Short mmCIF file of C-alpha atoms in Angstrom, two decimals:
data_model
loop_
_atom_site.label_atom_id
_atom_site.label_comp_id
_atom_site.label_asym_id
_atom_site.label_seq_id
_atom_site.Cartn_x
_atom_site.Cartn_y
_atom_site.Cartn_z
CA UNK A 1 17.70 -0.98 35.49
CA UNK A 2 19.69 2.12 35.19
CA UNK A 3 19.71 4.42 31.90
CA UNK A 4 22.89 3.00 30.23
CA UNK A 5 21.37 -1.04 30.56
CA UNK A 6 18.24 0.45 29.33
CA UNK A 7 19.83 2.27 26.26
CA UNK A 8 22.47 -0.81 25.79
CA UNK A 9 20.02 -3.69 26.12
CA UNK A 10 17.25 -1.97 23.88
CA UNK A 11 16.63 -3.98 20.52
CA UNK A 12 14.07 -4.81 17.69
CA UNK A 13 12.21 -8.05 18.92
CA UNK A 14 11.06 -10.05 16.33
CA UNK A 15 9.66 -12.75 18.32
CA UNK A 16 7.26 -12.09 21.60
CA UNK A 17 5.55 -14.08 24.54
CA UNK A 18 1.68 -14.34 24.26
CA UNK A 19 1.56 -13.24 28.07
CA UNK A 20 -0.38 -9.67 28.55
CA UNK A 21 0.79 -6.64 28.96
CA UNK A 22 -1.24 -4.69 31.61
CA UNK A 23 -3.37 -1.49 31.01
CA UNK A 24 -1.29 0.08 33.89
CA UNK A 25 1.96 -0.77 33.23
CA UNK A 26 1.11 0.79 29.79
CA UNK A 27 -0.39 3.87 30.92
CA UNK A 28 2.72 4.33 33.54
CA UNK A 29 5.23 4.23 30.53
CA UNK A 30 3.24 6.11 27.89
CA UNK A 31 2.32 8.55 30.95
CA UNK A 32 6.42 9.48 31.42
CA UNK A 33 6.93 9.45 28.08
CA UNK A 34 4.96 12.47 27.68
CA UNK A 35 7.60 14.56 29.16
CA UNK A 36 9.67 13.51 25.66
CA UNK A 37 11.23 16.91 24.71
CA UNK A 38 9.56 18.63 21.90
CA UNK A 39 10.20 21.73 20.42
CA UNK A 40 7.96 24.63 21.91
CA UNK A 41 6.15 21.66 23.74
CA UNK A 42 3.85 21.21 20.98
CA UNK A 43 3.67 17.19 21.64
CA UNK A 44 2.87 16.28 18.13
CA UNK A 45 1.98 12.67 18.96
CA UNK A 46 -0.88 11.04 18.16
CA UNK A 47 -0.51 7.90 19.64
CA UNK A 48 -3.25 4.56 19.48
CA UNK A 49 -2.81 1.53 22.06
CA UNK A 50 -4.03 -2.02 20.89
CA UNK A 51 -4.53 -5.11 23.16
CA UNK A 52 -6.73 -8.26 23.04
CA UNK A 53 -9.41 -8.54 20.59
CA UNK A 54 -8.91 -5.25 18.85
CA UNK A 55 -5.05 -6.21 18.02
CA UNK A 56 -6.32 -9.44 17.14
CA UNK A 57 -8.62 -8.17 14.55
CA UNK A 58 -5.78 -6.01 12.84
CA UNK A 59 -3.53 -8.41 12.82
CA UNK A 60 -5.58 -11.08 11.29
CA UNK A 61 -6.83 -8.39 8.39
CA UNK A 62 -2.97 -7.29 7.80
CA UNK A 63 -1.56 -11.02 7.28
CA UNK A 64 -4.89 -11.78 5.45
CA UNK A 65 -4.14 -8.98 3.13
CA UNK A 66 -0.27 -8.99 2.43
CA UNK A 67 -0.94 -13.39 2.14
CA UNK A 68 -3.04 -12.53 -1.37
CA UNK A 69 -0.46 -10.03 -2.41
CA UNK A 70 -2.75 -7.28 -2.32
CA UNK A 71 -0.98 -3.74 -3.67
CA UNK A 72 0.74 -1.29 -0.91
CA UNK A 73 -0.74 1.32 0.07
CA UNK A 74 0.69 4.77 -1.31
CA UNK A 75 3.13 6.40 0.36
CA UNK A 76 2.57 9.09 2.67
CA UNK A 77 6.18 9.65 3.55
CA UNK A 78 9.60 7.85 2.23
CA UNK A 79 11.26 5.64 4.29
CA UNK A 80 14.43 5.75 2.96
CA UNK A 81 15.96 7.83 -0.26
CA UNK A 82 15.96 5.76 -3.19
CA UNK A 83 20.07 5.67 -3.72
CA UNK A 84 21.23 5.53 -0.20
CA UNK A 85 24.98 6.74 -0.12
CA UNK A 86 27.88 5.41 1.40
CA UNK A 87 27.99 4.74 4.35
CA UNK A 88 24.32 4.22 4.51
CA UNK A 89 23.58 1.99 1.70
CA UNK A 90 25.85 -0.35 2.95
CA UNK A 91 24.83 -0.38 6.67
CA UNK A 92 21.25 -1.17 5.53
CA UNK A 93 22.49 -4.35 3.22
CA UNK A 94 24.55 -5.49 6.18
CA UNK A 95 21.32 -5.88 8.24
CA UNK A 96 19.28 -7.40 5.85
CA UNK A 97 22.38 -10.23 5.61
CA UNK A 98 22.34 -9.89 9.10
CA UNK A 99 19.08 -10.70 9.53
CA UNK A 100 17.87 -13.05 7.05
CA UNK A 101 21.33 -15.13 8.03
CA UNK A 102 19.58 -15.90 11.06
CA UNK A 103 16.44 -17.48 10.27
CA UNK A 104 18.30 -19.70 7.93
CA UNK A 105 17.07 -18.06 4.78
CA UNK A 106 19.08 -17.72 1.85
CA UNK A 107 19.31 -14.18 -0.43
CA UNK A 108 17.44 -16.15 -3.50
CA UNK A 109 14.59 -17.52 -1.32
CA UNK A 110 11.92 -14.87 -1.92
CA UNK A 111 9.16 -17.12 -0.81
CA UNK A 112 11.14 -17.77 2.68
CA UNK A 113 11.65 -13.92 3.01
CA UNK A 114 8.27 -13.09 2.46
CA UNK A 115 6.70 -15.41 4.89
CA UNK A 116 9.47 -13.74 7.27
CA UNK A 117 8.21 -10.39 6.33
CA UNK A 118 4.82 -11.54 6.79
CA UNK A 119 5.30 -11.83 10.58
CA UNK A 120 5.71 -8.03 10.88
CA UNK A 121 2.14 -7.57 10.28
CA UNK A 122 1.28 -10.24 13.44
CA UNK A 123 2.90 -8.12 15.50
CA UNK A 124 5.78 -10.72 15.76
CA UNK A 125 3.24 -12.29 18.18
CA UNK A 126 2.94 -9.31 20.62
CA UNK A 127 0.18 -9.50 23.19
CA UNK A 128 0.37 -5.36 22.74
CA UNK A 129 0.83 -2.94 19.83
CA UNK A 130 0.72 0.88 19.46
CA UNK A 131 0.51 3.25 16.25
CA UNK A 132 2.15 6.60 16.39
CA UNK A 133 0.43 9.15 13.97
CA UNK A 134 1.20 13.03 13.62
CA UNK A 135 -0.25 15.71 11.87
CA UNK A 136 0.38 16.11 8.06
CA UNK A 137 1.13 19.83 8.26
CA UNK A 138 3.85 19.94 10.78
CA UNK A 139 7.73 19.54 9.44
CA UNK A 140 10.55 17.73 9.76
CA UNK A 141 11.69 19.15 13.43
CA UNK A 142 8.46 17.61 14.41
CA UNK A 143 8.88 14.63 12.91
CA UNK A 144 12.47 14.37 15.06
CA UNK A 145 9.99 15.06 18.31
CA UNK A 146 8.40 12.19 17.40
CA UNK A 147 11.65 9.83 17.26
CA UNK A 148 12.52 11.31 20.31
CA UNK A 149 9.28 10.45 22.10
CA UNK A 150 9.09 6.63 20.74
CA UNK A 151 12.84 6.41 21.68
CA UNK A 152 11.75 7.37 25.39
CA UNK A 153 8.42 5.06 25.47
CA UNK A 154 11.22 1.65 24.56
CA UNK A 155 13.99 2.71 27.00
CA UNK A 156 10.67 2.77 29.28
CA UNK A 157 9.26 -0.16 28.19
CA UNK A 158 12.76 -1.43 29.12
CA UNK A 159 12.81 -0.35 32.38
CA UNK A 160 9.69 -2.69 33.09
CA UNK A 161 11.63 -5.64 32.03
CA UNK A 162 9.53 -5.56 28.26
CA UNK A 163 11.40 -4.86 24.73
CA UNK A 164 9.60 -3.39 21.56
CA UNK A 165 10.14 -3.52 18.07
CA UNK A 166 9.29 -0.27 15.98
CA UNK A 167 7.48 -1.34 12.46
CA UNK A 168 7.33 1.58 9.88
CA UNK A 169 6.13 -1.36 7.80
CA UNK A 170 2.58 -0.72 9.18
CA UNK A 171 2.50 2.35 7.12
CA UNK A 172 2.57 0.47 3.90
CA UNK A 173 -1.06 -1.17 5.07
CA UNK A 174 -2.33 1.99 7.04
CA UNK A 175 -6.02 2.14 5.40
CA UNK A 176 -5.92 -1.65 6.82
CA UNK A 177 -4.85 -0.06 10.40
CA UNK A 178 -7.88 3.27 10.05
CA UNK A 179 -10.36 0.79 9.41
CA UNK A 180 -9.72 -0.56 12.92
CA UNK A 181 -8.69 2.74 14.06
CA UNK A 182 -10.82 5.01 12.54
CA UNK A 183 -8.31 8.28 12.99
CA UNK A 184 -9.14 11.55 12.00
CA UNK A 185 -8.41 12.72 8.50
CA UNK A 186 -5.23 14.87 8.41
CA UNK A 187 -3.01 12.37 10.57
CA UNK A 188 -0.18 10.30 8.93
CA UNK A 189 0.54 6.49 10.19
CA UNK A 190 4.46 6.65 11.22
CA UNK A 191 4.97 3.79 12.37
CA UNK A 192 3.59 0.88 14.85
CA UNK A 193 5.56 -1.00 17.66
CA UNK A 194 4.76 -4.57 18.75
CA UNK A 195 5.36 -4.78 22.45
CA UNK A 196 5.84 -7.60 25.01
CA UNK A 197 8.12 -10.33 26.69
CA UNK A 198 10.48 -11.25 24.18
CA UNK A 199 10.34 -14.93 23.38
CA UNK A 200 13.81 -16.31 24.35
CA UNK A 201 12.96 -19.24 21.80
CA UNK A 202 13.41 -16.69 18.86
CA UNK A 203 16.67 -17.11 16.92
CA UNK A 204 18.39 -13.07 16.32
CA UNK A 205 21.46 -11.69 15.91
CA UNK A 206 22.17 -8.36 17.26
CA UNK A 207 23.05 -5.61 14.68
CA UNK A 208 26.55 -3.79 15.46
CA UNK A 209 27.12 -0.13 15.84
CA UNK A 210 29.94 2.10 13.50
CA UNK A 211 33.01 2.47 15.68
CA UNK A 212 32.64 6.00 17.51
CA UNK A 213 35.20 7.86 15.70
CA UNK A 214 32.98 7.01 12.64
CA UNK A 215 29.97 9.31 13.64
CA UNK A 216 31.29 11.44 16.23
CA UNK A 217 33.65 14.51 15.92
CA UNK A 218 35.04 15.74 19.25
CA UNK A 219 36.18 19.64 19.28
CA UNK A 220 37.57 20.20 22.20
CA UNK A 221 41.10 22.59 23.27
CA UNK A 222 43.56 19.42 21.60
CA UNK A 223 41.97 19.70 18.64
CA UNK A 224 41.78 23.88 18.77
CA UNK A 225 45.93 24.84 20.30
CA UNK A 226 47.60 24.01 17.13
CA UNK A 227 44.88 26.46 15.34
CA UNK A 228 45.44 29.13 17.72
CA UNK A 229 49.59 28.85 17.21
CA UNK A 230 48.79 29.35 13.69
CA UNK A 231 46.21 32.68 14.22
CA UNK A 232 48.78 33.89 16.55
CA UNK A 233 51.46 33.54 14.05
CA UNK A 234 49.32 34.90 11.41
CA UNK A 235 48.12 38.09 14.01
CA UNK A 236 52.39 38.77 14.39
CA UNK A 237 52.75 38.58 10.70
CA UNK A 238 49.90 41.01 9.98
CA UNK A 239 51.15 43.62 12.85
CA UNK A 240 54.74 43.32 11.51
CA UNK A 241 53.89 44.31 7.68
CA UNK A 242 51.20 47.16 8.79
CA UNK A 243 54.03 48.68 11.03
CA UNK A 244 56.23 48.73 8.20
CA UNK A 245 53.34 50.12 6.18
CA UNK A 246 53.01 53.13 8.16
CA UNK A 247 56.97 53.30 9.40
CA UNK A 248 55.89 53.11 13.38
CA UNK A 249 56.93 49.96 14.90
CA UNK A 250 55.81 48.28 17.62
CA UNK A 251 57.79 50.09 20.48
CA UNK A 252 56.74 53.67 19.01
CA UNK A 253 53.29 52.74 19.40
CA UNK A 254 53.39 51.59 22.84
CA UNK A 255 54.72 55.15 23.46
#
């Protein structure tokens, strides 16, 4: 699989094979990963690998807990802005129509959309999961290392013929995930990622992208000759009226 099918076929798999993942083929991806680019190669991942009984013991307390409607946990970071502007406000409602469109569940049906919510915390029945802390003291550049570094472990994860789906829902039940955990204090729960085969069975609908001209600007010498006509124009103009200013023209000067 070459970069482009990697980027291209790369989704958020709600719905996973029980099959195992293997330890190596884990280490292998998390291993390249680590070459992620981060600014002054600080690395500030902290990341935690669940398989087998230990993922089966979070899971089972995270469902157990969001089934009797216990409280959230409180935030530690905001996941989104609480107005989102134009066009982002509108992207995000598209998905959630998107999404909820193709499990059959209608906008009015809370009950259906919280059992649907519910599976996030099962991992979407991954056989593998891993939670991606960093440091509370480091800023937002190192919160972008840490994007970049997840973004390289599912292009990876890709390459080995798995897909991934990236959860920063886990962070609304992280005490739930440092009682299995146990991580030290000072570390913030970003996010999890459920990873595995991807159940073919599951019904989805992939998400679009905004048409390129929509979030990308290209500068390039097209866009700048029709500027430079006009500073060259401008650059005559202001030679002209200083040569009159002084009396010398341009032929006086050059002698």
């Amino acid at each position: 699989m070459d970069v482009y099918e990697a980027v291209t076929s790369r989704r958020a798999v709600r719905g996973f094979k029980d099959q195992p993942v293997s330890r190596e083929v884990l280490e292998r991806v998390l291993s390249a990963a680590a070459w992620s680019p981060s600014g002054s190669n600080i690395q500030p991942w902290n990341t935690y690998v669940l398989t087998g009984a230990p993922l089966v013991e979070l899971k089972t307390r995270a469902v157990e807990r969001v089934a009797h409607g216990d409280p959230w946990d409180k935030r530690q970071y905001e996941m989104y802005p609480p107005a989102l502007r134009s066009p982002y406000g509108e992207r995000r409602s598209n998905f959630g129509k998107e999404r909820y469109s193709a499990l059959g569940i209608a906008r009015d049906d809370w009950e259906a959309r919280q059992r649907a919510a519910i599976a996030n915390w099962n991992c979407f029945g991954a056989p593998a999961a891993l939670f991606c802390y960093i440091d509370r003291d480091l800023g937002r550049p190192q919160w972008a290392d840490v994007g970049m570094y997840l973004q390289t472990i599912m292009l990876l994860l890709r390459a080995e013929g798995l897909h991934s789906c990236p959860q920063m829902a886990w962070s609304q039940v992280r005490e739930t995930v440092a009682e299995v955990l146990s991580p030290p204090d000072g570390l913030i729960l970003f996010c999890g990622m459920s990873i595995g085969d991807e159940d073919p069975t599951v019904t989805y609908v992939r998400t679009g992208r905004a048409p390129l001209d929509e979030t990308v600007t290209f500068v390039d010498d097209s866009a700048l000759a029709p500027r430079a006509s006009e500073l060259e124009q401008t650059n005559h103009l202001n030679l002209s009226q200083r040569d009159k200013m002084f009396g010398h023209s341009r032929y006086d000067r050059q002698l």
